[in-house]
Coordinates of C-alpha atoms and ligand atoms in Angstrom, one line a residue:
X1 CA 8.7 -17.0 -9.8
X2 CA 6.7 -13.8 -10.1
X3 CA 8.3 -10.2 -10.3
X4 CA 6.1 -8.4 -7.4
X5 CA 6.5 -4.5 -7.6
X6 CA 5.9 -3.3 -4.2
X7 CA 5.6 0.5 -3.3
X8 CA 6.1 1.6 0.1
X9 CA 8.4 -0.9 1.2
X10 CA 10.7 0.3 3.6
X11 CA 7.9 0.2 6.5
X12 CA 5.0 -1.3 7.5
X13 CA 2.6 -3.0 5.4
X14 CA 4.7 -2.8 2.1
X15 CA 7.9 -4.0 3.8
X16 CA 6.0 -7.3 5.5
X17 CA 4.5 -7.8 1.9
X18 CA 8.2 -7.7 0.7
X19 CA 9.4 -10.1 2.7
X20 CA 6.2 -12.6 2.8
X21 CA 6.8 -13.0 -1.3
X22 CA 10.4 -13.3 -0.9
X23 CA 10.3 -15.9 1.3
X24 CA 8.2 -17.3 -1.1
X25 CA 10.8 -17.5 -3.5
X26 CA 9.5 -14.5 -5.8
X27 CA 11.4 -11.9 -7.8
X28 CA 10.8 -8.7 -5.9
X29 CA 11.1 -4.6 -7.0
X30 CA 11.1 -3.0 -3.5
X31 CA 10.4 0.8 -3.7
X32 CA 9.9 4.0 -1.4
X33 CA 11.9 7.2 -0.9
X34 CA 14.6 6.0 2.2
X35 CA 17.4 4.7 0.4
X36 CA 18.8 3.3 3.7
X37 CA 15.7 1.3 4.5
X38 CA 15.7 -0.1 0.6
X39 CA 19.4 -0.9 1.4
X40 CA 18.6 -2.8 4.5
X41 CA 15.3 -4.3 3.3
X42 CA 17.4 -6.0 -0.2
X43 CA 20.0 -7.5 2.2
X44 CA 17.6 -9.1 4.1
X45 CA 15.8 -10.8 0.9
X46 CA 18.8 -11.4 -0.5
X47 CA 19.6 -13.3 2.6
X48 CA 16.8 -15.8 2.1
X49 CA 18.5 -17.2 -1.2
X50 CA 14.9 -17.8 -2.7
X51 CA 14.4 -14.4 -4.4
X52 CA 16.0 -12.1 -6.7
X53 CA 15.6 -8.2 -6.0
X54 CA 16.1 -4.9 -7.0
X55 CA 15.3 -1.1 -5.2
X56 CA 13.9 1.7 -6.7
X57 CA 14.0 4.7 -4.9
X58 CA 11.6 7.4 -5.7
X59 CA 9.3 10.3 -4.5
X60 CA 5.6 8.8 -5.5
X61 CA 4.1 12.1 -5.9
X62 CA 7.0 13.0 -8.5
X63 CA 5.3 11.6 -11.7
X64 CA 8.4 12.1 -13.8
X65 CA 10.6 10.2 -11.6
X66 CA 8.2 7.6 -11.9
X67 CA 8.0 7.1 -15.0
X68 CA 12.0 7.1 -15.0
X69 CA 12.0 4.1 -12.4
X70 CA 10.1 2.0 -14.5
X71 CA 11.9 3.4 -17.6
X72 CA 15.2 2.2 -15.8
X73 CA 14.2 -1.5 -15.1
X74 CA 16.0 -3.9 -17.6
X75 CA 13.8 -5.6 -20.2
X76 CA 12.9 -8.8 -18.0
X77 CA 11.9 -7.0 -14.7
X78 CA 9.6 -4.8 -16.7
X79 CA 7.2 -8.2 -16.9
X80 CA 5.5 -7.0 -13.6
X81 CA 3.3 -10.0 -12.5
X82 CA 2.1 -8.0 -9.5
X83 CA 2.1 -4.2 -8.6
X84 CA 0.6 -4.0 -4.9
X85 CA -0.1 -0.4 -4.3
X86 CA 0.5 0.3 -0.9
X87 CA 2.8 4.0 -0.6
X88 CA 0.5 6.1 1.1
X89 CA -0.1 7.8 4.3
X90 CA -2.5 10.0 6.6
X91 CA -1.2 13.3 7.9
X92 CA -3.1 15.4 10.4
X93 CA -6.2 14.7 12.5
X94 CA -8.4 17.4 12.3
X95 CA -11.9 19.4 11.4
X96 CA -12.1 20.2 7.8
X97 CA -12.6 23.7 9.4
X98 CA -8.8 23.9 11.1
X99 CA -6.9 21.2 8.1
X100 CA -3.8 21.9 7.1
X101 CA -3.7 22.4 3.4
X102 CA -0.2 21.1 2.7
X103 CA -1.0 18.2 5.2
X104 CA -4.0 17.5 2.6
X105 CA -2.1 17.8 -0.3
X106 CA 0.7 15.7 1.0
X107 CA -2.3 12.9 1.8
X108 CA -4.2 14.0 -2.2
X109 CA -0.3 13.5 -4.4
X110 CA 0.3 10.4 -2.4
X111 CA -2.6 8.4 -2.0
X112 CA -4.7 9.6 -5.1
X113 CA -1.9 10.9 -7.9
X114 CA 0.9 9.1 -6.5
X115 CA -0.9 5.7 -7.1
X116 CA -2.6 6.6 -10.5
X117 CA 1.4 7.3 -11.8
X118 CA 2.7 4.1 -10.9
X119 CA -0.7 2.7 -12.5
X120 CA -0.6 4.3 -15.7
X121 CA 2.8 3.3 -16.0
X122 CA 2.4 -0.3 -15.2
X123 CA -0.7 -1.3 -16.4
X124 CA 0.1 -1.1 -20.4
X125 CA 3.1 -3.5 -19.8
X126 CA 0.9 -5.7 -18.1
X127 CA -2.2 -5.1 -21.1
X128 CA 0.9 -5.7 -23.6
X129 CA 0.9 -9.4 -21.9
X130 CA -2.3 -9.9 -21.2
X131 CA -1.5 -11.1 -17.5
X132 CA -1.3 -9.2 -14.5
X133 CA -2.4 -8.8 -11.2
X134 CA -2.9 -4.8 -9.0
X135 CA -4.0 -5.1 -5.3
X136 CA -4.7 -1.5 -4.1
X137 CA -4.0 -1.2 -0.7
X138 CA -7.5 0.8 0.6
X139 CA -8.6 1.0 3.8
X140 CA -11.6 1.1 6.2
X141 CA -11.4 5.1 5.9
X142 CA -12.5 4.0 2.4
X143 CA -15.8 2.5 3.4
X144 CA -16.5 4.8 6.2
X145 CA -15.6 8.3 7.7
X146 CA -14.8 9.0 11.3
X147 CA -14.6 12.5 13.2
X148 CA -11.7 14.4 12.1
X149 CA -10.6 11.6 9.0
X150 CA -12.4 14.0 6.0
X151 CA -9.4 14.1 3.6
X152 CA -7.6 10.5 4.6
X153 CA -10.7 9.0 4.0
X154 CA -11.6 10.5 1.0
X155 CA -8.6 9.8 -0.5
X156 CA -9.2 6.4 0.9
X157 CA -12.9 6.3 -0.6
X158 CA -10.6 7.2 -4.2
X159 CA -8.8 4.3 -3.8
X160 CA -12.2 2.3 -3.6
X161 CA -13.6 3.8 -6.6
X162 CA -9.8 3.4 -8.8
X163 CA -10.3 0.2 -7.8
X164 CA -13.6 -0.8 -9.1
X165 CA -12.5 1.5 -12.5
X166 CA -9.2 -0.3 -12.9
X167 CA -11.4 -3.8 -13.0
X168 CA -13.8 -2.3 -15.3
X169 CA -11.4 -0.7 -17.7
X170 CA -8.7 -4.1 -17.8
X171 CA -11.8 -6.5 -18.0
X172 CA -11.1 -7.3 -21.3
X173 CA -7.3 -7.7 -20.7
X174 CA -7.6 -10.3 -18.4
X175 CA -5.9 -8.3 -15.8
X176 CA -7.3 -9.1 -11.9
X177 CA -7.9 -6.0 -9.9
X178 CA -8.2 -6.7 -5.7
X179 CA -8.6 -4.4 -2.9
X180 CA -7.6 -5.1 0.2
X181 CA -8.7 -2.4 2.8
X182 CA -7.7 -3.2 6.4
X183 CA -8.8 -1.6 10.1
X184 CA -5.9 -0.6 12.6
X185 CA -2.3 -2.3 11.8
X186 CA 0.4 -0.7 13.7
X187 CA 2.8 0.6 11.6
X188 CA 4.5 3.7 11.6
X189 CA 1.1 4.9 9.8
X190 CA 0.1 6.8 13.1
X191 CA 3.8 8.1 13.9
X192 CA 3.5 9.8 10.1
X193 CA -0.2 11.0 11.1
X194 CA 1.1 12.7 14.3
X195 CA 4.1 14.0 12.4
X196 CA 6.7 12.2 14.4
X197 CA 4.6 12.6 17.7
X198 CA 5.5 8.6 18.9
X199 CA 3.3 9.0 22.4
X200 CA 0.3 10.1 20.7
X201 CA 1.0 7.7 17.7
X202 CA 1.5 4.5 19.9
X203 CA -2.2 5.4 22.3
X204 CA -3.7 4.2 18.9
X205 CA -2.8 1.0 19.7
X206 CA -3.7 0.8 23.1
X207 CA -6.1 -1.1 25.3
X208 CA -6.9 -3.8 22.2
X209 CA -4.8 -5.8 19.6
X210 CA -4.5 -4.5 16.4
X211 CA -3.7 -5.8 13.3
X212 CA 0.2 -6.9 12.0
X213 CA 1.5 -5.7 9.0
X214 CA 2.2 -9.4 8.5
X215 CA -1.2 -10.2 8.8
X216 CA -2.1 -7.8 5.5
X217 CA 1.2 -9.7 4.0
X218 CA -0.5 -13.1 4.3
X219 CA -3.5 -11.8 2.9
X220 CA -1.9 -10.2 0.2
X221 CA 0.0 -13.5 -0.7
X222 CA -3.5 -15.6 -0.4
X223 CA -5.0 -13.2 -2.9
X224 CA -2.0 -13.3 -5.1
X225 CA -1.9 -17.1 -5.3
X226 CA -5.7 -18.1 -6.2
X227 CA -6.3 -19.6 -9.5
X228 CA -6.4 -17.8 -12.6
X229 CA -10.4 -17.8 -12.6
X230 CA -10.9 -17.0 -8.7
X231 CA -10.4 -13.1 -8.2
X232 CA -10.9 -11.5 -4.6
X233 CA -12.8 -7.8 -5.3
X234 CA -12.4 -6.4 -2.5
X235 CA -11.3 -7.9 1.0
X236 CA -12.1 -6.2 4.7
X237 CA -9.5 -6.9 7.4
X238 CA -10.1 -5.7 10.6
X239 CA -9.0 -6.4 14.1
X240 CA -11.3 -8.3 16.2
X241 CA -12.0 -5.3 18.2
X242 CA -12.7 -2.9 15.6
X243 CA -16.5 -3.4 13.9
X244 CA -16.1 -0.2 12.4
X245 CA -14.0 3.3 11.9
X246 CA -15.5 4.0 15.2
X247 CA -16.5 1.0 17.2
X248 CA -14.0 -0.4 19.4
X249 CA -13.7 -3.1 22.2
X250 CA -11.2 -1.2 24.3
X251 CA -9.6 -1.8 28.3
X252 CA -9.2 0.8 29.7
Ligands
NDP1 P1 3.9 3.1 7.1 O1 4.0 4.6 7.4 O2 4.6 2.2 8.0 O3 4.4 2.9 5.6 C1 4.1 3.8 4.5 C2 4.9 3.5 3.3 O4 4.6 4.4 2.3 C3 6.4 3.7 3.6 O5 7.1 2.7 3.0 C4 6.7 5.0 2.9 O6 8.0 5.0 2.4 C5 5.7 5.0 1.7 N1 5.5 6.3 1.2 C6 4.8 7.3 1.9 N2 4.9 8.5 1.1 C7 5.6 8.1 0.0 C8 6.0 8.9 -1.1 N3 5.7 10.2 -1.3 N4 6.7 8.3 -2.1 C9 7.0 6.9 -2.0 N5 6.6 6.2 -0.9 C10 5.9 6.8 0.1 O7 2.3 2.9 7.0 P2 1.5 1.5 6.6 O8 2.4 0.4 6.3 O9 0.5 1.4 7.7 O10 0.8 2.1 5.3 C11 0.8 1.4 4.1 C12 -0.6 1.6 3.4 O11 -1.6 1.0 4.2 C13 -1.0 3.1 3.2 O12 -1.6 3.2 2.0 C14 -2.0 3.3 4.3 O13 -2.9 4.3 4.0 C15 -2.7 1.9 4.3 N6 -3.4 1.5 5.5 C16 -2.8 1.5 6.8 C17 -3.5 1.1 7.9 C18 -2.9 1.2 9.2 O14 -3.7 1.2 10.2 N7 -1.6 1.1 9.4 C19 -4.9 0.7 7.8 C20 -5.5 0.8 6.4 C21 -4.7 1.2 5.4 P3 9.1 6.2 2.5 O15 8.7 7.0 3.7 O16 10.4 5.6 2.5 O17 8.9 6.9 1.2
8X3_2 C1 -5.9 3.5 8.4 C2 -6.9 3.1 9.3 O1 -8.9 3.9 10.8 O2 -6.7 5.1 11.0 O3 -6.3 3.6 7.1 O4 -8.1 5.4 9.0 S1 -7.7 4.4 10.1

């Protein structure tokens, strides 16, 4: 049994992730500001008898409350096996000439700051044991910019670099450092985006198939499970109609 830190797990990709270890029978720390989704999400795992769990509810971009999450986990659950950071979010869709600045700071504290908080908090406990295992939830906005992405994808294209530093700088620790960095999964990612705006959010999903947050989770769980000598870098996962940011096989 691993314990599996988790952020954003009350949605989407982080939530599927959640549930695809528990069923697996591993010891899960579920985390994410909505209390009421935590709630609802450690019932459920509970439900599967395989898995022990506990919720941690906290504002990512709030690095002292953090820090006091992690500093409120009892001895044993603070032997992290896996921290799979996934909180993040894109909000707005526009030129760099008309952006929002608190839509880019929202995307900047959560994506970039918010992930380097949990990081720094996590990674020494995982140095102190010489074992451990961070998948960085990227994206194809971090391999590629589209028309109107700028700050989403930058922060994505941070998350790509973090990634490659993190491996660097824990080389010598033995600890594994993935990225996984999918194309279109529906989610509420686009609702958040569109700030609430469901028609426009669910258009981005129309006239092809996009990816399943379950189909990251199985990913996730494949790159989690390899043997100790076989690390996956850096792993592209796109729907079969998306060859790039921009290149789609769409009906009409
Ligand atoms: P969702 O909106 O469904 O889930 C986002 C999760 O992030 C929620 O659990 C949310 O929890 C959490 N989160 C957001 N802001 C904060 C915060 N300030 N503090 C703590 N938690 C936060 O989207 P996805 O599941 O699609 O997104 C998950 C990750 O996948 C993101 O990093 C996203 O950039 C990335 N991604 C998504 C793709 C897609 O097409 N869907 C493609 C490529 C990458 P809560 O609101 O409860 O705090
Ligand atoms: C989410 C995928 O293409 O909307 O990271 O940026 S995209």
């Amino acid at each position: 049994m691993k314990t599996v830190l988790i952020t954003g797990a009350t949605s989407g990709i982080g939530r599927a992730i959640a549930v695809k270890f528990a069923e697996q029978g591993n010891r899960l720390i579920i985390s994410g500001r909505r209390q009421n989704r935590l709630d609802e999400l450690q019932k459920e795992i509970l439900s599967f008898g395989k898995s022990e769990v506990k919720s941690l509810c906290f504002d990512i971009r709030q690095k002292e409350a953090v820090y006091a999450a992690i500093d409120s986990l009892p001895k044993e659950w603070k032997e992290i096996d896996i921290l799979v950071n996934n909180a993040g979010l894109a909000s707005g869709l526009s030129p760099i000439q008309e952006g929002d600045i608190d839509d880019w700071e929202k995307m900047i504290d959560t994506n970039i700051k918010g992930l380097l908080y949990i990081t720094r908090k996590v990674a020494p406990l995982m140095i102190a044991r010489q074992k451990g295992h961070i998948i960085n939830i990227g994206s194809i906005a971090g391999k590629e910019v589209y028309p109107k992405g700028n700050i989403y994808c930058a922060t994505k294209h941070a998350v790509d670099a973090l990634t490659k530093a993190m491996r660097i700088d824990m080389l010598q620790d033995g600890i594994k450092v993935s990225q996984i960095a999918p194309g279109a999964a529906e989610t509420e990612f686009s609702r958040v985006r569109f700030h609430g705006d469901e028609e426009r959010a669910s258009k981005v999903y129309q006239g092809y198939q996009p990816l399943t947050a379950e189909d990251i989770a199985e990913t996730a769980f494949f790159i989690a499970n390899l043997p100790p000598h076989v690390n996956i870098s850096d792993l592209m996962i796109v729907p079969t109609s998306q060859a790039s940011a921009y290149c789609w096989n769409k009906r009409e």
